[in-house]
Short mmCIF file of C-alpha atoms in Angstrom, two decimals:
data_model
loop_
_atom_site.label_atom_id
_atom_site.label_comp_id
_atom_site.label_asym_id
_atom_site.label_seq_id
_atom_site.Cartn_x
_atom_site.Cartn_y
_atom_site.Cartn_z
CA MET A 1 20.77 0.51 14.04
CA ALA A 2 17.78 -0.80 11.92
CA ILE A 3 15.23 2.34 12.46
CA ASN A 4 12.24 0.92 14.08
CA ALA A 5 9.09 2.63 15.94
CA LYS A 6 11.58 3.81 18.61
CA THR A 7 14.33 5.19 17.11
CA ILE A 8 12.22 6.31 13.58
CA ALA A 9 12.75 10.41 13.13
CA ASP A 10 11.35 12.67 15.71
CA ASP A 11 11.24 15.12 12.43
CA GLU A 12 8.19 15.79 9.95
CA PHE A 13 7.89 15.70 6.75
CA PHE A 14 4.08 15.40 5.92
CA PHE A 15 2.24 17.80 7.97
CA GLY A 16 -0.64 19.54 8.56
CA HIS A 17 -2.42 17.84 5.76
CA LYS A 18 -6.22 17.92 5.40
CA ALA A 19 -7.12 14.33 5.16
CA CYS A 20 -10.02 12.36 7.07
CA ALA A 21 -9.30 11.75 10.82
CA GLY A 22 -8.18 8.40 10.67
CA CYS A 23 -6.46 8.26 6.84
CA GLY A 24 -4.13 5.26 6.88
CA GLY A 25 -2.92 6.88 3.76
CA SER A 26 -1.27 10.00 5.53
CA LEU A 27 0.07 7.51 8.05
CA ALA A 28 1.72 5.49 5.44
CA VAL A 29 3.02 8.74 3.74
CA ARG A 30 4.02 10.08 7.12
CA ALA A 31 6.16 7.09 8.01
CA ALA A 32 8.21 6.71 4.77
CA LEU A 33 8.46 10.15 4.83
CA LYS A 34 10.39 9.69 8.40
CA VAL A 35 12.28 6.81 7.20
CA LEU A 36 13.22 7.92 3.92
CA GLY A 37 14.74 12.12 5.10
CA PRO A 38 14.59 15.75 3.91
CA ASN A 39 16.30 15.25 1.06
CA ALA A 40 13.68 12.75 -0.71
CA VAL A 41 11.86 14.09 -3.52
CA CYS A 42 8.41 13.01 -3.95
CA ALA A 43 5.90 12.57 -6.78
CA LEU A 44 1.61 12.00 -5.99
CA PRO A 45 -0.57 12.04 -8.42
CA ALA A 46 -4.14 12.48 -8.33
CA GLY A 47 -6.10 10.83 -5.53
CA CYS A 48 -5.76 11.49 -2.02
CA MET A 49 -2.51 12.96 -0.89
CA SER A 50 -2.09 15.00 -3.45
CA ALA A 51 -5.06 16.16 -2.07
CA VAL A 52 -5.16 16.56 1.31
CA GLY A 53 -1.64 17.68 0.71
CA PHE A 54 -1.42 20.27 -1.81
CA ASN A 55 -3.94 23.03 -0.85
CA PHE A 56 -2.93 26.30 -1.59
CA PRO A 57 -0.62 28.46 -0.35
CA GLN A 58 0.06 25.24 2.11
CA LEU A 59 1.97 22.52 0.86
CA SER A 60 2.23 19.86 4.06
CA PHE A 61 5.11 18.09 2.73
CA ALA A 62 8.36 19.43 3.97
CA ASN A 63 10.32 17.88 1.10
CA ASN A 64 10.60 18.31 -2.71
CA ALA A 65 7.03 17.20 -3.68
CA MET A 66 4.73 17.50 -6.92
CA ILE A 67 1.29 16.41 -8.32
CA THR A 68 1.75 14.22 -11.47
CA PRO A 69 -1.00 13.04 -14.30
CA PHE A 70 -3.29 10.49 -12.96
CA ALA A 71 -1.07 8.07 -15.38
CA ALA A 72 1.74 9.43 -14.73
CA THR A 73 3.57 8.01 -11.85
CA ALA A 74 6.03 6.13 -12.56
CA SER A 75 6.75 8.79 -15.53
CA VAL A 76 7.66 10.62 -13.73
CA LEU A 77 9.61 9.78 -11.08
CA THR A 78 11.47 8.30 -13.72
CA GLY A 79 12.31 12.02 -15.40
CA ILE A 80 13.15 14.11 -11.69
CA GLU A 81 15.57 10.67 -11.27
CA ALA A 82 17.49 11.49 -14.65
CA GLY A 83 17.11 15.03 -13.65
CA LEU A 84 19.39 14.57 -10.29
CA ARG A 85 21.26 12.11 -11.90
CA ALA A 86 22.96 14.67 -14.17
CA GLN A 87 23.20 16.81 -11.36
CA GLY A 88 25.99 14.31 -9.79
CA LYS A 89 23.35 13.68 -7.41
CA LYS A 90 24.06 10.45 -5.70
CA PRO A 91 21.34 8.01 -5.41
CA GLU A 92 21.80 7.26 -1.95
CA ASP A 93 21.42 10.44 -0.66
CA CYS A 94 18.45 12.11 -2.76
CA THR A 95 15.54 9.13 -2.88
CA VAL A 96 12.92 8.88 -5.45
CA VAL A 97 9.45 8.47 -4.55
CA GLY A 98 6.22 8.02 -5.73
CA PHE A 99 3.15 7.81 -3.36
CA ALA A 100 0.13 6.44 -5.26
CA GLY A 101 -3.24 5.02 -4.46
CA ASP A 102 -4.81 1.44 -5.19
CA GLY A 103 -6.93 2.83 -8.32
CA GLY A 104 -3.56 5.50 -9.70
CA THR A 105 -0.88 1.83 -9.27
CA ALA A 106 -2.96 -1.00 -9.94
CA ASP A 107 -5.64 1.13 -12.78
CA ILE A 108 -4.94 4.02 -13.93
CA GLY A 109 -0.85 3.97 -13.62
CA ILE A 110 0.31 0.48 -14.50
CA GLN A 111 1.52 0.83 -18.09
CA ALA A 112 4.11 3.66 -16.71
CA LEU A 113 4.82 1.56 -13.61
CA SER A 114 5.18 -1.81 -16.03
CA GLY A 115 7.36 0.52 -18.30
CA ALA A 116 9.45 1.95 -14.72
CA ILE A 117 9.92 -1.14 -14.03
CA ASP A 118 11.01 -2.48 -17.59
CA ARG A 119 13.89 0.25 -17.35
CA ASN A 120 14.84 -0.54 -14.09
CA ASP A 121 14.75 2.95 -13.10
CA ASP A 122 16.35 4.35 -9.91
CA VAL A 123 12.73 5.04 -7.91
CA LEU A 124 10.75 3.34 -5.31
CA TYR A 125 6.63 3.88 -5.62
CA ILE A 126 4.55 2.99 -2.83
CA CYS A 127 0.85 1.94 -3.57
CA TYR A 128 -1.03 2.64 -0.33
CA ASP A 129 -3.49 0.63 -0.78
CA ASN A 130 -7.08 1.74 0.56
CA GLU A 131 -9.37 -0.69 -1.87
CA ALA A 132 -11.21 1.88 -3.65
CA TYR A 133 -10.96 5.66 -5.03
CA MET A 134 -11.53 7.32 -2.04
CA ASN A 135 -10.62 10.69 -3.24
CA THR A 136 -13.63 11.01 -5.65
CA GLY A 137 -16.07 9.27 -3.66
CA ILE A 138 -15.78 5.83 -3.23
CA GLN A 139 -15.76 4.35 -6.54
CA LYS A 140 -14.18 0.39 -7.23
CA SER A 141 -10.62 0.14 -8.11
CA SER A 142 -9.26 -2.98 -9.68
CA LEU A 143 -8.13 -3.16 -5.54
CA THR A 144 -11.28 -3.14 -4.41
CA PRO A 145 -12.22 -6.84 -2.57
CA PHE A 146 -14.83 -9.42 -2.99
CA GLY A 147 -18.11 -8.47 -1.54
CA ALA A 148 -17.16 -4.41 -0.89
CA LYS A 149 -19.69 -1.71 -1.11
CA THR A 150 -18.71 1.12 -3.15
CA THR A 151 -20.84 3.77 -5.04
CA THR A 152 -20.41 2.27 -8.12
CA THR A 153 -20.66 -1.53 -6.60
CA PRO A 154 -23.72 -1.37 -4.53
CA ALA A 155 -24.84 -3.30 -1.40
CA GLY A 156 -28.23 -4.33 -0.91
CA ALA A 157 -30.57 -7.01 -0.79
CA ASN A 158 -30.05 -8.00 -4.18
CA VAL A 159 -27.01 -7.24 -4.75
CA ARG A 160 -23.74 -7.92 -2.76
CA GLY A 161 -21.16 -5.25 -3.61
CA CYS A 162 -18.33 -6.28 -5.99
CA LEU A 163 -18.45 -9.09 -7.71
CA THR A 164 -14.61 -9.14 -8.60
CA GLN A 165 -11.60 -10.57 -6.44
CA LYS A 166 -8.89 -7.71 -6.04
CA LYS A 167 -6.19 -7.84 -7.99
CA ASN A 168 -1.93 -9.18 -7.21
CA MET A 169 -0.35 -6.43 -7.49
CA PHE A 170 2.57 -7.50 -5.71
CA GLU A 171 2.90 -10.57 -7.60
CA ILE A 172 2.55 -8.81 -11.11
CA VAL A 173 5.18 -6.54 -9.91
CA ALA A 174 7.27 -9.64 -8.96
CA ALA A 175 6.37 -11.49 -12.58
CA HIS A 176 8.62 -8.52 -14.38
CA GLY A 177 11.39 -9.28 -12.25
CA ILE A 178 11.89 -6.29 -10.36
CA PRO A 179 14.59 -6.27 -7.92
CA TYR A 180 12.64 -5.78 -5.14
CA ALA A 181 9.16 -5.52 -3.85
CA ALA A 182 7.28 -5.98 -0.66
CA THR A 183 3.98 -5.95 1.00
CA ALA A 184 3.14 -3.41 4.31
CA SER A 185 0.22 -2.82 6.49
CA ILE A 186 0.55 0.23 8.77
CA GLY A 187 -0.60 -1.69 11.64
CA TYR A 188 2.59 -3.45 11.35
CA LEU A 189 4.54 -0.40 11.52
CA ASN A 190 7.86 -1.94 12.29
CA ASP A 191 7.84 -4.21 9.51
CA PHE A 192 6.53 -1.61 6.88
CA ILE A 193 9.52 0.91 8.16
CA ARG A 194 11.93 -1.89 7.68
CA LYS A 195 10.65 -2.53 4.29
CA VAL A 196 11.07 1.04 3.50
CA GLU A 197 14.81 1.89 4.62
CA HIS A 198 15.73 -1.39 2.75
CA ALA A 199 14.05 -0.50 -0.35
CA ALA A 200 16.02 2.84 -0.30
CA THR A 201 19.57 0.81 -0.36
CA ILE A 202 18.88 -0.90 -2.99
CA ARG A 203 19.75 0.23 -6.23
CA GLY A 204 16.63 0.16 -9.67
CA THR A 205 13.31 -0.25 -9.33
CA LYS A 206 11.34 -0.83 -5.87
CA TYR A 207 7.58 -1.09 -5.33
CA ILE A 208 6.37 -1.24 -1.61
CA HIS A 209 2.03 -2.18 -1.15
CA VAL A 210 1.10 -1.08 2.02
CA MET A 211 -2.52 -1.70 3.27
CA ALA A 212 -3.89 2.09 4.51
CA PRO A 213 -7.72 1.88 5.73
CA CYS A 214 -9.98 4.37 4.96
CA PRO A 215 -12.64 4.97 7.62
CA THR A 216 -15.04 6.70 5.11
CA GLY A 217 -14.92 4.31 2.16
CA TRP A 218 -14.77 1.33 4.66
CA GLY A 219 -17.28 2.39 7.08
CA CYS A 220 -15.14 2.23 10.49
CA ASP A 221 -14.55 4.68 13.54
CA VAL A 222 -11.87 6.71 12.50
CA ASP A 223 -10.02 4.94 15.82
CA GLU A 224 -10.19 1.78 14.10
CA THR A 225 -8.02 1.88 11.25
CA VAL A 226 -4.71 0.55 13.00
CA ASP A 227 -6.67 -2.32 14.71
CA ILE A 228 -8.16 -3.20 10.91
CA SER A 229 -4.63 -2.58 9.34
CA LYS A 230 -3.52 -5.14 11.86
CA ASP A 231 -7.12 -7.68 11.59
CA ILE A 232 -6.27 -8.05 7.69
CA VAL A 233 -3.18 -9.55 8.46
CA ASP A 234 -3.98 -11.44 11.24
CA CYS A 235 -6.92 -13.20 9.76
CA GLY A 236 -5.10 -14.38 6.71
CA LEU A 237 -6.58 -11.57 4.30
CA TRP A 238 -3.36 -9.77 3.79
CA TYR A 239 -0.17 -11.05 4.14
CA LEU A 240 3.36 -9.52 4.68
CA ALA A 241 6.01 -10.40 2.34
CA GLU A 242 9.14 -9.69 0.07
CA PHE A 243 10.39 -10.27 -3.49
CA GLU A 244 14.27 -10.14 -3.82
CA ASN A 245 16.82 -11.72 -6.39
CA GLY A 246 14.08 -13.61 -8.17
CA THR A 247 12.75 -15.33 -4.81
CA PHE A 248 9.42 -14.96 -2.81
CA LYS A 249 9.79 -14.97 1.29
CA LEU A 250 6.42 -14.53 4.30
CA ASN A 251 8.03 -12.46 6.40
CA ARG A 252 4.60 -13.59 9.27
CA ASN A 253 2.76 -17.34 9.06
CA PRO A 254 1.16 -17.09 11.85
CA ARG A 255 0.01 -20.96 12.99
CA GLN A 256 -3.80 -19.54 13.46
CA PHE A 257 -5.67 -17.13 11.04
CA ALA A 258 -8.33 -14.80 13.48
CA SER A 259 -11.55 -14.59 12.12
CA VAL A 260 -12.55 -13.34 9.10
CA GLU A 261 -16.12 -13.05 9.70
CA ALA A 262 -14.83 -10.57 12.26
CA TYR A 263 -12.68 -8.57 10.97
CA LEU A 264 -15.31 -7.84 7.65
CA ARG A 265 -18.01 -7.39 10.24
CA ARG A 266 -17.07 -4.39 11.87
CA GLN A 267 -16.92 -2.46 8.18
CA GLY A 268 -19.96 -1.50 7.16
CA ARG A 269 -18.96 -1.59 3.24
CA PHE A 270 -19.52 -5.71 3.92
CA LYS A 271 -22.74 -5.51 5.54
CA ALA A 272 -24.49 -6.99 2.83
CA LEU A 273 -22.07 -10.67 2.94
CA THR A 274 -24.24 -13.43 3.89
CA ASP A 275 -22.81 -16.22 5.22
CA GLY A 276 -21.94 -17.87 2.19
CA ASP A 277 -20.23 -15.57 1.02
CA ILE A 278 -17.66 -15.34 4.55
CA ALA A 279 -17.30 -18.77 3.79
CA GLU A 280 -16.35 -18.17 0.19
CA VAL A 281 -13.79 -15.90 1.45
CA GLU A 282 -12.35 -17.90 3.29
CA ALA A 283 -12.07 -20.96 1.51
CA GLY A 284 -9.82 -18.30 -1.48
CA ARG A 285 -7.86 -17.08 2.17
CA ASP A 286 -7.08 -21.22 2.80
CA ALA A 287 -6.03 -21.89 -1.66
CA LYS A 288 -3.83 -18.64 -1.48
CA TRP A 289 -1.85 -19.26 1.95
CA GLU A 290 -1.31 -22.80 1.07
CA VAL A 291 0.15 -21.90 -2.23
CA MET A 292 2.33 -19.43 -0.24
CA ARG A 293 3.09 -22.16 2.39
CA ARG A 294 4.58 -24.45 -0.12
CA ASP A 295 6.34 -22.30 -2.62
CA TRP A 296 7.04 -19.26 -0.30
CA ALA A 297 8.01 -20.20 3.09
#
C-alpha cells in the first residue's frame, strides 16, 4: 500500500533540532526520512539542516548522518553508496539520501550533482528550496525569484529586490537524462511522500526538488508555512511534475489559478513590488504553463 499522510510511520528520525519555528526545510527532511526509514544514510552540506541538526553533543538524526563540504553533497553520496555496496548492502534495504538547500544545490553543489547524474550513482538527492541562503543571513541564490528582497538584493523605493529569474533546476537535471526527477511542495504532503517512496524503488540517480518556505527569510508568520507552500502551487508559480523514462508529466494541472498577487503580498520579501511587476510575474507564469500544458500534460 502506498504511503500517505495517514499511513506514514509514527517513528521520528529527525527530531529535537534547532530550526526556526515554521521551518519548511525541517518538515521536508522529517517527512522524507519517515518514508525512507531507519536504514537510510544521510549526507547534508553546510546549510540550514546541518546547522540545526548537528549540535554537539546532540545529533537530531536517528539515522546515520554526516555533514559534507558545501560543494560536495553529491560526491559524498557517491562515496557512501560505493562503501555500502562494497560491504554487500542491498540498495533496496538502504537508501543513500542527501538533503541540500537551494544554494548548496543550484550554485555551489551543481558540479558534483551533475557528475553523480552522469555516473548514474544509486543515490537520492533532495533539494529543499527556501529560495535564498537562509542559514548565513538571507543572501540571494540562483533560485531566488524575481522581486524577492534579500540582504544582497535589497528592496526599496529605487530598487525592487532580485532582478534575475529563478533557475529551473528540475529541467536542468532532467536534461542530463536522469532516471527520475520530480518537483514537490510540503503543502502537498501526499504528493511529496509518494515521490520519495517511488524514488527509493528506482536504481540510479534520483532528484526531488521540494518547495520549503522559510518564514524568517520570506517575511511571513510561522504558522503560514504549509498554507504558503500550497499557495505557490495553486497560483501557478510552482508546479508539481515528474520526469521519468525521458518523459515529463504534470501531476497537477489546475483549470484556474489562485491569485498571484495574494501570494506575493502576504510575504514581506515582495513588499516593494509594483502592480506592473506583479503583472510581469503573471505573464511569465502564463507563458511557462502554456508550454507545459502543450508538451507535458
